[in-house]
Amino acid sequence: MDELPGALGTSASLALRLGQTVFSSASLLFMCLDVEFYSYTAFCYLVTVMGLVIPWSMTLLVVDAYSVFIRCLPRQPRIMLVIVVGDLILSFLLLAAASSTASVTDLLLEAGGFYCPERLCSRYQLSATMAFLSWFLSLASSLFNLWLLPSL
Amino acid sequence: MDELPGALGTSASLALRLGQTVFSSASLLFMCLDVEFYSYTAFCYLVTVMGLVIPWSMTLLVVDAYSVFIRCLPRQPRIMLVIVVGDLILSFLLLAAASSTASVTDLLLEAGGFYCPERLCSRYQLSATMAFLSWFLSLASSLFNLWLLPSL
C-alpha cells in the first residue's frame, strides 16, 4: 500500500496529518491566549475555522496511525472522494482565514500601539503563520489523495 | 468537442472566462478609482493579483472565442496541464487577496469614518465582492479542466 507517499494510510500521510494538527492547534492557542480576539471579525473567523480543522485532522491522524501501526485499512473510492473534497474545502477556508488574519494584524501593527500592544501583535502574527503552514499541509494532503483517486 | 461543458474550447468555458475578465476588471477599477489604496498592504496585494489575473483570463478568453467561433483547436495534454495549474494558483492568490481586502475593509468600517469615508468603504466592499466572484469562476474553470485531463 506504499505505492504513493502521502496518500491515505502511508507514513508520509501520517506526518502530514500530524503537522496539520500541531500547526492548527498552535494557531488556535496563540490566538486564544487572551480574549481580545472577539473584537475583530477576522480573528473570530480564524477561531471558527480552526474549530473545524482540528477535529478533521485529528480523526484522519487516528485513521492513518491505525493504518500504519496496526493493520492496513482498505481504501474505498467513495471515502477517498469525501476525504479529498473535505481537505480541499478546509484548505480554502484555512487560506481565507490565514490571509485575513495576516492582513488585519498588519493593519493593526501599522496603526501603532494603541490598538495592539507589541506582545499581542507578534502573537497574532505567529498565529497567522501557523495557519498558513496548516493550509499548505492540508493542500498537500488533498493533492496527494486526488492523485491516487483515478487509480482506485 | 462539446462532450464536457466548461472545458477549454466550449461555449461554457467562454462564458466563465468572460465572467472572470469582467469581474477582475471591475474589482481593479473599484479599487483604483482613487489612489488611496497605496496606504494598505492588502489593497496593494489585490491590485498586484488582478494585474496577473486579467491578462491570463483575457488570453484564455481569446483562445476560447477562437475555438468556439472560428475553428476548433486541438487540446494537448501539456497545455491543458499548464492551464489547470495556472488556474489553480491564480484562484488561490485571488482567494487570499479577496479575503484580505474584505477583512481590512471590515476593520476600517468598524474604526469609523476617519480612516475611510462612507463612499470609499462601500467601493472597497464592492471590489472585494468582485474578487470573490472572480475567484469562484476561476476555481470552476480549473476544476472542469482538471476533470477533463485524465481523458486526454
PDB file of C-alpha atoms in Angstrom:
ATOM      1  CA  MET A   1       0.000   0.000   0.000  1.00  0.00           C
ATOM      2  CA  ASP A   2       3.056   2.252  -0.051  1.00  0.00           C
ATOM      3  CA  GLU A   3       2.939   2.925  -3.796  1.00  0.00           C
ATOM      4  CA  LEU A   4       2.283   6.664  -3.410  1.00  0.00           C
ATOM      5  CA  PRO A   5       3.806   8.564  -0.479  1.00  0.00           C
ATOM      6  CA  GLY A   6       1.311  10.977   1.021  1.00  0.00           C
ATOM      7  CA  ALA A   7      -1.867   9.065   0.203  1.00  0.00           C
ATOM      8  CA  LEU A   8      -4.154   7.911   2.989  1.00  0.00           C
ATOM      9  CA  GLY A   9      -2.636   5.136   5.073  1.00  0.00           C
ATOM     10  CA  THR A  10       1.046   5.834   4.443  1.00  0.00           C
ATOM     11  CA  SER A  11       3.556   7.137   6.909  1.00  0.00           C
ATOM     12  CA  ALA A  12       4.032  10.327   4.879  1.00  0.00           C
ATOM     13  CA  SER A  13       0.320  10.983   5.231  1.00  0.00           C
ATOM     14  CA  LEU A  14       0.638  10.383   8.968  1.00  0.00           C
ATOM     15  CA  ALA A  15       3.376  13.036   9.098  1.00  0.00           C
ATOM     16  CA  LEU A  16       1.243  15.491   7.092  1.00  0.00           C
ATOM     17  CA  ARG A  17      -1.761  14.987   9.394  1.00  0.00           C
ATOM     18  CA  LEU A  18       0.428  15.330  12.468  1.00  0.00           C
ATOM     19  CA  GLY A  19       1.770  18.608  11.093  1.00  0.00           C
ATOM     20  CA  GLN A  20      -1.739  19.876  10.375  1.00  0.00           C
ATOM     21  CA  THR A  21      -2.933  19.031  13.875  1.00  0.00           C
ATOM     22  CA  VAL A  22       0.079  20.627  15.556  1.00  0.00           C
ATOM     23  CA  PHE A  23       0.031  23.819  13.462  1.00  0.00           C
ATOM     24  CA  SER A  24      -3.736  24.307  13.735  1.00  0.00           C
ATOM     25  CA  SER A  25      -3.667  23.802  17.490  1.00  0.00           C
ATOM     26  CA  ALA A  26      -0.724  26.175  17.826  1.00  0.00           C
ATOM     27  CA  SER A  27      -2.548  28.775  15.728  1.00  0.00           C
ATOM     28  CA  LEU A  28      -5.679  28.464  17.871  1.00  0.00           C
ATOM     29  CA  LEU A  29      -3.618  28.631  21.048  1.00  0.00           C
ATOM     30  CA  PHE A  30      -1.712  31.767  20.004  1.00  0.00           C
ATOM     31  CA  MET A  31      -4.997  33.428  19.042  1.00  0.00           C
ATOM     32  CA  CYS A  32      -6.933  32.437  22.160  1.00  0.00           C
ATOM     33  CA  LEU A  33      -4.385  33.036  24.910  1.00  0.00           C
ATOM     34  CA  ASP A  34      -6.353  36.187  25.705  1.00  0.00           C
ATOM     35  CA  VAL A  35      -9.930  37.067  24.848  1.00  0.00           C
ATOM     36  CA  GLU A  36      -9.089  40.135  22.757  1.00  0.00           C
ATOM     37  CA  PHE A  37      -9.856  38.288  19.527  1.00  0.00           C
ATOM     38  CA  TYR A  38     -13.602  38.782  19.922  1.00  0.00           C
ATOM     39  CA  SER A  39     -13.204  42.393  18.789  1.00  0.00           C
ATOM     40  CA  TYR A  40     -12.192  41.511  15.235  1.00  0.00           C
ATOM     41  CA  THR A  41     -14.261  39.574  12.715  1.00  0.00           C
ATOM     42  CA  ALA A  42     -11.221  38.086  11.001  1.00  0.00           C
ATOM     43  CA  PHE A  43      -9.879  36.622  14.247  1.00  0.00           C
ATOM     44  CA  CYS A  44     -13.271  35.115  15.142  1.00  0.00           C
ATOM     45  CA  TYR A  45     -13.345  33.550  11.685  1.00  0.00           C
ATOM     46  CA  LEU A  46      -9.900  32.039  12.228  1.00  0.00           C
ATOM     47  CA  VAL A  47     -11.025  30.522  15.521  1.00  0.00           C
ATOM     48  CA  THR A  48     -14.162  29.091  13.864  1.00  0.00           C
ATOM     49  CA  VAL A  49     -12.176  27.556  11.012  1.00  0.00           C
ATOM     50  CA  MET A  50      -9.676  26.058  13.439  1.00  0.00           C
ATOM     51  CA  GLY A  51     -12.601  24.528  15.318  1.00  0.00           C
ATOM     52  CA  LEU A  52     -13.434  22.667  12.099  1.00  0.00           C
ATOM     53  CA  VAL A  53      -9.891  21.812  11.023  1.00  0.00           C
ATOM     54  CA  ILE A  54      -8.595  20.377  14.297  1.00  0.00           C
ATOM     55  CA  PRO A  55     -11.239  17.598  14.686  1.00  0.00           C
ATOM     56  CA  TRP A  56     -10.922  16.720  10.972  1.00  0.00           C
ATOM     57  CA  SER A  57      -7.123  16.460  11.142  1.00  0.00           C
ATOM     58  CA  MET A  58      -7.205  14.502  14.380  1.00  0.00           C
ATOM     59  CA  THR A  59      -9.699  11.974  13.000  1.00  0.00           C
ATOM     60  CA  LEU A  60      -7.579  11.357   9.927  1.00  0.00           C
ATOM     61  CA  LEU A  61      -4.464  11.252  12.105  1.00  0.00           C
ATOM     62  CA  VAL A  62      -6.009   8.414  14.079  1.00  0.00           C
ATOM     63  CA  VAL A  63      -7.025   6.595  10.870  1.00  0.00           C
ATOM     64  CA  ASP A  64      -3.501   6.952   9.480  1.00  0.00           C
ATOM     65  CA  ALA A  65      -1.883   5.832  12.721  1.00  0.00           C
ATOM     66  CA  TYR A  66      -4.125   2.759  12.834  1.00  0.00           C
ATOM     67  CA  SER A  67      -3.339   2.013   9.210  1.00  0.00           C
ATOM     68  CA  VAL A  68       0.417   2.382   9.644  1.00  0.00           C
ATOM     69  CA  PHE A  69       0.985   0.742  13.008  1.00  0.00           C
ATOM     70  CA  ILE A  70      -1.768  -1.861  13.433  1.00  0.00           C
ATOM     71  CA  ARG A  71      -3.472  -3.025  10.277  1.00  0.00           C
ATOM     72  CA  CYS A  72      -3.656  -1.760   6.702  1.00  0.00           C
ATOM     73  CA  LEU A  73      -7.166  -0.452   6.040  1.00  0.00           C
ATOM     74  CA  PRO A  74      -8.724  -0.938   2.582  1.00  0.00           C
ATOM     75  CA  ARG A  75      -9.220   2.246   0.572  1.00  0.00           C
ATOM     76  CA  GLN A  76     -12.720   2.735  -0.773  1.00  0.00           C
ATOM     77  CA  PRO A  77     -13.202   5.240  -3.632  1.00  0.00           C
ATOM     78  CA  ARG A  78     -16.213   6.932  -2.002  1.00  0.00           C
ATOM     79  CA  ILE A  79     -14.470   7.518   1.293  1.00  0.00           C
ATOM     80  CA  MET A  80     -11.388   8.801  -0.543  1.00  0.00           C
ATOM     81  CA  LEU A  81     -13.589  11.210  -2.503  1.00  0.00           C
ATOM     82  CA  VAL A  82     -15.104  12.543   0.729  1.00  0.00           C
ATOM     83  CA  ILE A  83     -11.619  12.993   2.190  1.00  0.00           C
ATOM     84  CA  VAL A  84     -10.325  14.791  -0.926  1.00  0.00           C
ATOM     85  CA  VAL A  85     -13.315  17.148  -1.092  1.00  0.00           C
ATOM     86  CA  GLY A  86     -13.213  17.805   2.654  1.00  0.00           C
ATOM     87  CA  ASP A  87      -9.485  18.556   2.546  1.00  0.00           C
ATOM     88  CA  LEU A  88      -9.952  20.915  -0.413  1.00  0.00           C
ATOM     89  CA  ILE A  89     -12.802  22.833   1.260  1.00  0.00           C
ATOM     90  CA  LEU A  90     -10.916  23.078   4.550  1.00  0.00           C
ATOM     91  CA  SER A  91      -7.767  24.245   2.775  1.00  0.00           C
ATOM     92  CA  PHE A  92      -9.737  27.045   1.087  1.00  0.00           C
ATOM     93  CA  LEU A  93     -11.248  28.065   4.433  1.00  0.00           C
ATOM     94  CA  LEU A  94      -7.796  27.943   6.043  1.00  0.00           C
ATOM     95  CA  LEU A  95      -6.245  30.112   3.329  1.00  0.00           C
ATOM     96  CA  ALA A  96      -9.005  32.693   3.660  1.00  0.00           C
ATOM     97  CA  ALA A  97      -8.671  32.732   7.450  1.00  0.00           C
ATOM     98  CA  ALA A  98      -4.885  32.947   7.370  1.00  0.00           C
ATOM     99  CA  SER A  99      -4.763  35.801   4.879  1.00  0.00           C
ATOM    100  CA  SER A 100      -7.497  37.724   6.693  1.00  0.00           C
ATOM    101  CA  THR A 101      -5.649  37.374   9.980  1.00  0.00           C
ATOM    102  CA  ALA A 102      -2.345  38.365   8.408  1.00  0.00           C
ATOM    103  CA  SER A 103      -3.758  41.468   6.745  1.00  0.00           C
ATOM    104  CA  VAL A 104      -5.669  42.611   9.820  1.00  0.00           C
ATOM    105  CA  THR A 105      -2.588  42.100  12.001  1.00  0.00           C
ATOM    106  CA  ASP A 106      -0.540  44.084   9.520  1.00  0.00           C
ATOM    107  CA  LEU A 107      -3.060  46.917   9.635  1.00  0.00           C
ATOM    108  CA  LEU A 108      -3.109  46.890  13.437  1.00  0.00           C
ATOM    109  CA  LEU A 109       0.696  46.986  13.540  1.00  0.00           C
ATOM    110  CA  GLU A 110       0.728  49.996  11.225  1.00  0.00           C
ATOM    111  CA  ALA A 111      -1.893  51.783  13.309  1.00  0.00           C
ATOM    112  CA  GLY A 112       0.549  51.676  16.224  1.00  0.00           C
ATOM    113  CA  GLY A 113       0.491  50.545  19.802  1.00  0.00           C
ATOM    114  CA  PHE A 114      -2.930  51.812  20.779  1.00  0.00           C
ATOM    115  CA  TYR A 115      -4.938  49.042  19.163  1.00  0.00           C
ATOM    116  CA  CYS A 116      -2.437  46.283  19.672  1.00  0.00           C
ATOM    117  CA  PRO A 117       0.465  46.169  22.125  1.00  0.00           C
ATOM    118  CA  GLU A 118       3.740  44.775  20.782  1.00  0.00           C
ATOM    119  CA  ARG A 119       3.444  41.466  22.614  1.00  0.00           C
ATOM    120  CA  LEU A 120      -0.106  40.820  21.395  1.00  0.00           C
ATOM    121  CA  CYS A 121       0.586  41.663  17.775  1.00  0.00           C
ATOM    122  CA  SER A 122       3.531  39.316  17.470  1.00  0.00           C
ATOM    123  CA  ARG A 123       1.282  36.598  18.837  1.00  0.00           C
ATOM    124  CA  TYR A 124      -1.284  37.304  16.123  1.00  0.00           C
ATOM    125  CA  GLN A 125       1.474  37.161  13.523  1.00  0.00           C
ATOM    126  CA  LEU A 126       2.585  33.779  14.845  1.00  0.00           C
ATOM    127  CA  SER A 127      -0.997  32.580  14.683  1.00  0.00           C
ATOM    128  CA  ALA A 128      -1.326  33.647  11.038  1.00  0.00           C
ATOM    129  CA  THR A 129       1.972  31.937  10.174  1.00  0.00           C
ATOM    130  CA  MET A 130       0.823  28.692  11.763  1.00  0.00           C
ATOM    131  CA  ALA A 131      -2.457  28.923   9.837  1.00  0.00           C
ATOM    132  CA  PHE A 132      -0.537  29.349   6.573  1.00  0.00           C
ATOM    133  CA  LEU A 133       1.596  26.286   7.343  1.00  0.00           C
ATOM    134  CA  SER A 134      -1.508  24.301   8.183  1.00  0.00           C
ATOM    135  CA  TRP A 135      -3.079  25.414   4.877  1.00  0.00           C
ATOM    136  CA  PHE A 136      -0.036  24.240   2.957  1.00  0.00           C
ATOM    137  CA  LEU A 137      -0.040  20.792   4.571  1.00  0.00           C
ATOM    138  CA  SER A 138      -3.778  20.437   4.079  1.00  0.00           C
ATOM    139  CA  LEU A 139      -3.470  21.290   0.387  1.00  0.00           C
ATOM    140  CA  ALA A 140      -0.630  18.776   0.032  1.00  0.00           C
ATOM    141  CA  SER A 141      -2.747  16.013   1.592  1.00  0.00           C
ATOM    142  CA  SER A 142      -5.618  16.847  -0.687  1.00  0.00           C
ATOM    143  CA  LEU A 143      -3.483  16.797  -3.838  1.00  0.00           C
ATOM    144  CA  PHE A 144      -1.797  13.508  -2.944  1.00  0.00           C
ATOM    145  CA  ASN A 145      -5.153  11.832  -2.359  1.00  0.00           C
ATOM    146  CA  LEU A 146      -6.589  13.397  -5.519  1.00  0.00           C
ATOM    147  CA  TRP A 147      -3.681  11.953  -7.483  1.00  0.00           C
ATOM    148  CA  LEU A 148      -4.472   8.494  -6.112  1.00  0.00           C
ATOM    149  CA  LEU A 149      -8.217   8.735  -6.806  1.00  0.00           C
ATOM    150  CA  PRO A 150      -8.379   7.717 -10.504  1.00  0.00           C
ATOM    151  CA  SER A 151      -6.369   4.540  -9.850  1.00  0.00           C
ATOM    152  CA  LEU A 152      -8.904   3.187  -7.341  1.00  0.00           C
TER     153      LEU A 152
ATOM    154  CA  MET B   1     -15.616  18.694 -28.772  1.00  0.00           C
ATOM    155  CA  ASP B   2     -18.625  19.611 -26.654  1.00  0.00           C
ATOM    156  CA  GLU B   3     -18.561  16.491 -24.522  1.00  0.00           C
ATOM    157  CA  LEU B   4     -17.844  18.334 -21.242  1.00  0.00           C
ATOM    158  CA  PRO B   5     -19.303  21.790 -20.681  1.00  0.00           C
ATOM    159  CA  GLY B   6     -16.779  24.131 -19.094  1.00  0.00           C
ATOM    160  CA  ALA B   7     -13.624  22.563 -20.521  1.00  0.00           C
ATOM    161  CA  LEU B   8     -11.315  24.594 -22.740  1.00  0.00           C
ATOM    162  CA  GLY B   9     -12.838  25.388 -26.111  1.00  0.00           C
ATOM    163  CA  THR B  10     -16.527  25.132 -25.217  1.00  0.00           C
ATOM    164  CA  SER B  11     -19.019  27.955 -25.019  1.00  0.00           C
ATOM    165  CA  ALA B  12     -19.470  27.406 -21.251  1.00  0.00           C
ATOM    166  CA  SER B  13     -15.733  27.959 -20.831  1.00  0.00           C
ATOM    167  CA  LEU B  14     -16.046  31.116 -22.902  1.00  0.00           C
ATOM    168  CA  ALA B  15     -18.750  32.351 -20.524  1.00  0.00           C
ATOM    169  CA  LEU B  16     -16.598  31.507 -17.476  1.00  0.00           C
ATOM    170  CA  ARG B  17     -13.588  33.357 -18.902  1.00  0.00           C
ATOM    171  CA  LEU B  18     -15.736  36.333 -19.836  1.00  0.00           C
ATOM    172  CA  GLY B  19     -17.054  36.445 -16.268  1.00  0.00           C
ATOM    173  CA  GLN B  20     -13.535  36.262 -14.837  1.00  0.00           C
ATOM    174  CA  THR B  21     -12.323  39.093 -17.050  1.00  0.00           C
ATOM    175  CA  VAL B  22     -15.312  41.313 -16.266  1.00  0.00           C
ATOM    176  CA  PHE B  23     -15.239  40.711 -12.502  1.00  0.00           C
ATOM    177  CA  SER B  24     -11.459  41.120 -12.196  1.00  0.00           C
ATOM    178  CA  SER B  25     -11.504  44.337 -14.191  1.00  0.00           C
ATOM    179  CA  ALA B  26     -14.417  45.648 -12.132  1.00  0.00           C
ATOM    180  CA  SER B  27     -12.580  44.780  -8.922  1.00  0.00           C
ATOM    181  CA  LEU B  28      -9.438  46.561 -10.107  1.00  0.00           C
ATOM    182  CA  LEU B  29     -11.462  49.555 -11.244  1.00  0.00           C
ATOM    183  CA  PHE B  30     -13.339  49.924  -7.954  1.00  0.00           C
ATOM    184  CA  MET B  31     -10.029  49.695  -6.073  1.00  0.00           C
ATOM    185  CA  CYS B  32      -8.081  52.099  -8.260  1.00  0.00           C
ATOM    186  CA  LEU B  33     -10.595  54.894  -8.842  1.00  0.00           C
ATOM    187  CA  ASP B  34      -8.581  56.875  -6.317  1.00  0.00           C
ATOM    188  CA  VAL B  35      -5.006  56.385  -5.179  1.00  0.00           C
ATOM    189  CA  GLU B  36      -5.832  55.801  -1.515  1.00  0.00           C
ATOM    190  CA  PHE B  37      -5.125  52.086  -1.866  1.00  0.00           C
ATOM    191  CA  TYR B  38      -1.364  52.590  -1.600  1.00  0.00           C
ATOM    192  CA  SER B  39      -1.742  53.052   2.149  1.00  0.00           C
ATOM    193  CA  TYR B  40      -2.782  49.461   2.810  1.00  0.00           C
ATOM    194  CA  THR B  41      -0.770  46.331   2.066  1.00  0.00           C
ATOM    195  CA  ALA B  42      -3.840  44.199   1.437  1.00  0.00           C
ATOM    196  CA  PHE B  43      -5.160  46.566  -1.225  1.00  0.00           C
ATOM    197  CA  CYS B  44      -1.788  46.718  -2.978  1.00  0.00           C
ATOM    198  CA  TYR B  45      -1.762  42.929  -2.974  1.00  0.00           C
ATOM    199  CA  LEU B  46      -5.214  42.840  -4.570  1.00  0.00           C
ATOM    200  CA  VAL B  47      -4.086  45.206  -7.300  1.00  0.00           C
ATOM    201  CA  THR B  48      -0.983  43.076  -7.954  1.00  0.00           C
ATOM    202  CA  VAL B  49      -3.004  39.873  -8.172  1.00  0.00           C
ATOM    203  CA  MET B  50      -5.512  41.494 -10.518  1.00  0.00           C
ATOM    204  CA  GLY B  51      -2.601  42.553 -12.701  1.00  0.00           C
ATOM    205  CA  LEU B  52      -1.796  38.848 -13.081  1.00  0.00           C
ATOM    206  CA  VAL B  53      -5.352  37.553 -13.397  1.00  0.00           C
ATOM    207  CA  ILE B  54      -6.640  39.964 -16.045  1.00  0.00           C
ATOM    208  CA  PRO B  55      -4.036  39.150 -18.744  1.00  0.00           C
ATOM    209  CA  TRP B  56      -4.386  35.415 -18.026  1.00  0.00           C
ATOM    210  CA  SER B  57      -8.181  35.495 -18.319  1.00  0.00           C
ATOM    211  CA  MET B  58      -8.107  37.656 -21.424  1.00  0.00           C
ATOM    212  CA  THR B  59      -5.643  35.345 -23.182  1.00  0.00           C
ATOM    213  CA  LEU B  60      -7.786  32.304 -22.463  1.00  0.00           C
ATOM    214  CA  LEU B  61     -10.894  34.277 -23.434  1.00  0.00           C
ATOM    215  CA  VAL B  62      -9.369  34.897 -26.850  1.00  0.00           C
ATOM    216  CA  VAL B  63      -8.397  31.222 -27.192  1.00  0.00           C
ATOM    217  CA  ASP B  64     -11.931  30.135 -26.279  1.00  0.00           C
ATOM    218  CA  ALA B  65     -13.540  32.639 -28.608  1.00  0.00           C
ATOM    219  CA  TYR B  66     -11.321  31.475 -31.471  1.00  0.00           C
ATOM    220  CA  SER B  67     -12.146  27.872 -30.661  1.00  0.00           C
ATOM    221  CA  VAL B  68     -15.894  28.467 -30.486  1.00  0.00           C
ATOM    222  CA  PHE B  69     -16.458  30.877 -33.358  1.00  0.00           C
ATOM    223  CA  ILE B  70     -13.740  30.162 -35.906  1.00  0.00           C
ATOM    224  CA  ARG B  71     -12.074  26.778 -35.702  1.00  0.00           C
ATOM    225  CA  CYS B  72     -11.876  24.048 -33.082  1.00  0.00           C
ATOM    226  CA  LEU B  73      -8.370  23.933 -31.641  1.00  0.00           C
ATOM    227  CA  PRO B  74      -6.830  20.559 -30.696  1.00  0.00           C
ATOM    228  CA  ARG B  75      -6.337  20.014 -26.952  1.00  0.00           C
ATOM    229  CA  GLN B  76      -2.846  18.959 -25.958  1.00  0.00           C
ATOM    230  CA  PRO B  77      -2.359  17.372 -22.516  1.00  0.00           C
ATOM    231  CA  ARG B  78       0.691  19.511 -21.659  1.00  0.00           C
ATOM    232  CA  ILE B  79      -1.033  22.771 -22.469  1.00  0.00           C
ATOM    233  CA  MET B  80      -4.109  21.658 -20.511  1.00  0.00           C
ATOM    234  CA  LEU B  81      -1.898  20.829 -17.538  1.00  0.00           C
ATOM    235  CA  VAL B  82      -0.332  24.307 -17.659  1.00  0.00           C
ATOM    236  CA  ILE B  83      -3.804  25.859 -17.819  1.00  0.00           C
ATOM    237  CA  VAL B  84      -5.108  23.781 -14.891  1.00  0.00           C
ATOM    238  CA  VAL B  85      -2.088  24.553 -12.694  1.00  0.00           C
ATOM    239  CA  GLY B  86      -2.161  28.241 -13.638  1.00  0.00           C
ATOM    240  CA  ASP B  87      -5.863  28.499 -12.873  1.00  0.00           C
ATOM    241  CA  LEU B  88      -5.393  26.763  -9.519  1.00  0.00           C
ATOM    242  CA  ILE B  89      -2.522  29.035  -8.464  1.00  0.00           C
ATOM    243  CA  LEU B  90      -4.372  32.155  -9.582  1.00  0.00           C
ATOM    244  CA  SER B  91      -7.509  31.056  -7.771  1.00  0.00           C
ATOM    245  CA  PHE B  92      -5.528  30.644  -4.543  1.00  0.00           C
ATOM    246  CA  LEU B  93      -3.979  34.085  -4.992  1.00  0.00           C
ATOM    247  CA  LEU B  94      -7.413  35.554  -5.736  1.00  0.00           C
ATOM    248  CA  LEU B  95      -8.959  33.988  -2.647  1.00  0.00           C
ATOM    249  CA  ALA B  96      -6.166  35.311  -0.436  1.00  0.00           C
ATOM    250  CA  ALA B  97      -6.475  38.788  -1.960  1.00  0.00           C
ATOM    251  CA  ALA B  98     -10.265  38.848  -1.702  1.00  0.00           C
ATOM    252  CA  SER B  99     -10.374  37.746   1.915  1.00  0.00           C
ATOM    253  CA  SER B 100      -7.598  40.159   2.920  1.00  0.00           C
ATOM    254  CA  THR B 101      -9.422  43.037   1.255  1.00  0.00           C
ATOM    255  CA  ALA B 102     -12.740  42.042   2.821  1.00  0.00           C
ATOM    256  CA  SER B 103     -11.306  41.791   6.333  1.00  0.00           C
ATOM    257  CA  VAL B 104      -9.359  45.049   6.092  1.00  0.00           C
ATOM    258  CA  THR B 105     -12.423  46.856   4.752  1.00  0.00           C
ATOM    259  CA  ASP B 106     -14.464  45.428   7.595  1.00  0.00           C
ATOM    260  CA  LEU B 107     -11.915  46.675  10.117  1.00  0.00           C
ATOM    261  CA  LEU B 108     -11.830  50.131   8.511  1.00  0.00           C
ATOM    262  CA  LEU B 109     -15.626  50.320   8.586  1.00  0.00           C
ATOM    263  CA  GLU B 110     -15.649  49.450  12.282  1.00  0.00           C
ATOM    264  CA  ALA B 111     -12.989  52.058  13.026  1.00  0.00           C
ATOM    265  CA  GLY B 112     -15.389  54.705  11.767  1.00  0.00           C
ATOM    266  CA  GLY B 113     -15.342  57.494   9.258  1.00  0.00           C
ATOM    267  CA  PHE B 114     -11.884  58.882   9.975  1.00  0.00           C
ATOM    268  CA  TYR B 115      -9.929  56.228   8.110  1.00  0.00           C
ATOM    269  CA  CYS B 116     -12.462  55.559   5.425  1.00  0.00           C
ATOM    270  CA  PRO B 117     -15.335  57.787   4.303  1.00  0.00           C
ATOM    271  CA  GLU B 118     -18.639  56.044   3.628  1.00  0.00           C
ATOM    272  CA  ARG B 119     -18.357  56.338  -0.156  1.00  0.00           C
ATOM    273  CA  LEU B 120     -14.828  54.915  -0.247  1.00  0.00           C
ATOM    274  CA  CYS B 121     -15.541  51.971   2.018  1.00  0.00           C
ATOM    275  CA  SER B 122     -18.513  50.764   0.012  1.00  0.00           C
ATOM    276  CA  ARG B 123     -16.294  50.864  -3.052  1.00  0.00           C
ATOM    277  CA  TYR B 124     -13.736  48.652  -1.300  1.00  0.00           C
ATOM    278  CA  GLN B 125     -16.525  46.254  -0.355  1.00  0.00           C
ATOM    279  CA  LEU B 126     -17.670  46.092  -3.973  1.00  0.00           C
ATOM    280  CA  SER B 127     -14.091  45.414  -5.030  1.00  0.00           C
ATOM    281  CA  ALA B 128     -13.788  42.520  -2.551  1.00  0.00           C
ATOM    282  CA  THR B 129     -17.112  41.067  -3.729  1.00  0.00           C
ATOM    283  CA  MET B 130     -15.989  41.169  -7.348  1.00  0.00           C
ATOM    284  CA  ALA B 131     -12.726  39.480  -6.376  1.00  0.00           C
ATOM    285  CA  PHE B 132     -14.652  36.677  -4.626  1.00  0.00           C
ATOM    286  CA  LEU B 133     -16.824  36.163  -7.720  1.00  0.00           C
ATOM    287  CA  SER B 134     -13.736  36.077  -9.898  1.00  0.00           C
ATOM    288  CA  TRP B 135     -12.166  33.502  -7.548  1.00  0.00           C
ATOM    289  CA  PHE B 136     -15.242  31.300  -7.807  1.00  0.00           C
ATOM    290  CA  LEU B 137     -15.275  31.364 -11.609  1.00  0.00           C
ATOM    291  CA  SER B 138     -11.539  30.725 -11.772  1.00  0.00           C
ATOM    292  CA  LEU B 139     -11.868  27.709  -9.478  1.00  0.00           C
ATOM    293  CA  ALA B 140     -14.743  26.389 -11.598  1.00  0.00           C
ATOM    294  CA  SER B 141     -12.655  26.662 -14.778  1.00  0.00           C
ATOM    295  CA  SER B 142      -9.784  24.888 -13.101  1.00  0.00           C
ATOM    296  CA  LEU B 143     -11.945  22.019 -11.835  1.00  0.00           C
ATOM    297  CA  PHE B 144     -13.673  21.495 -15.201  1.00  0.00           C
ATOM    298  CA  ASN B 145     -10.327  21.311 -16.988  1.00  0.00           C
ATOM    299  CA  LEU B 146      -8.891  19.056 -14.290  1.00  0.00           C
ATOM    300  CA  TRP B 147     -11.853  16.698 -14.773  1.00  0.00           C
ATOM    301  CA  LEU B 148     -11.061  16.536 -18.497  1.00  0.00           C
ATOM    302  CA  LEU B 149      -7.329  15.974 -18.022  1.00  0.00           C
ATOM    303  CA  PRO B 150      -7.210  12.163 -17.440  1.00  0.00           C
ATOM    304  CA  SER B 151      -9.256  11.509 -20.592  1.00  0.00           C
ATOM    305  CA  LEU B 152      -6.714  13.192 -22.868  1.00  0.00           C
TER     306      LEU B 152
END
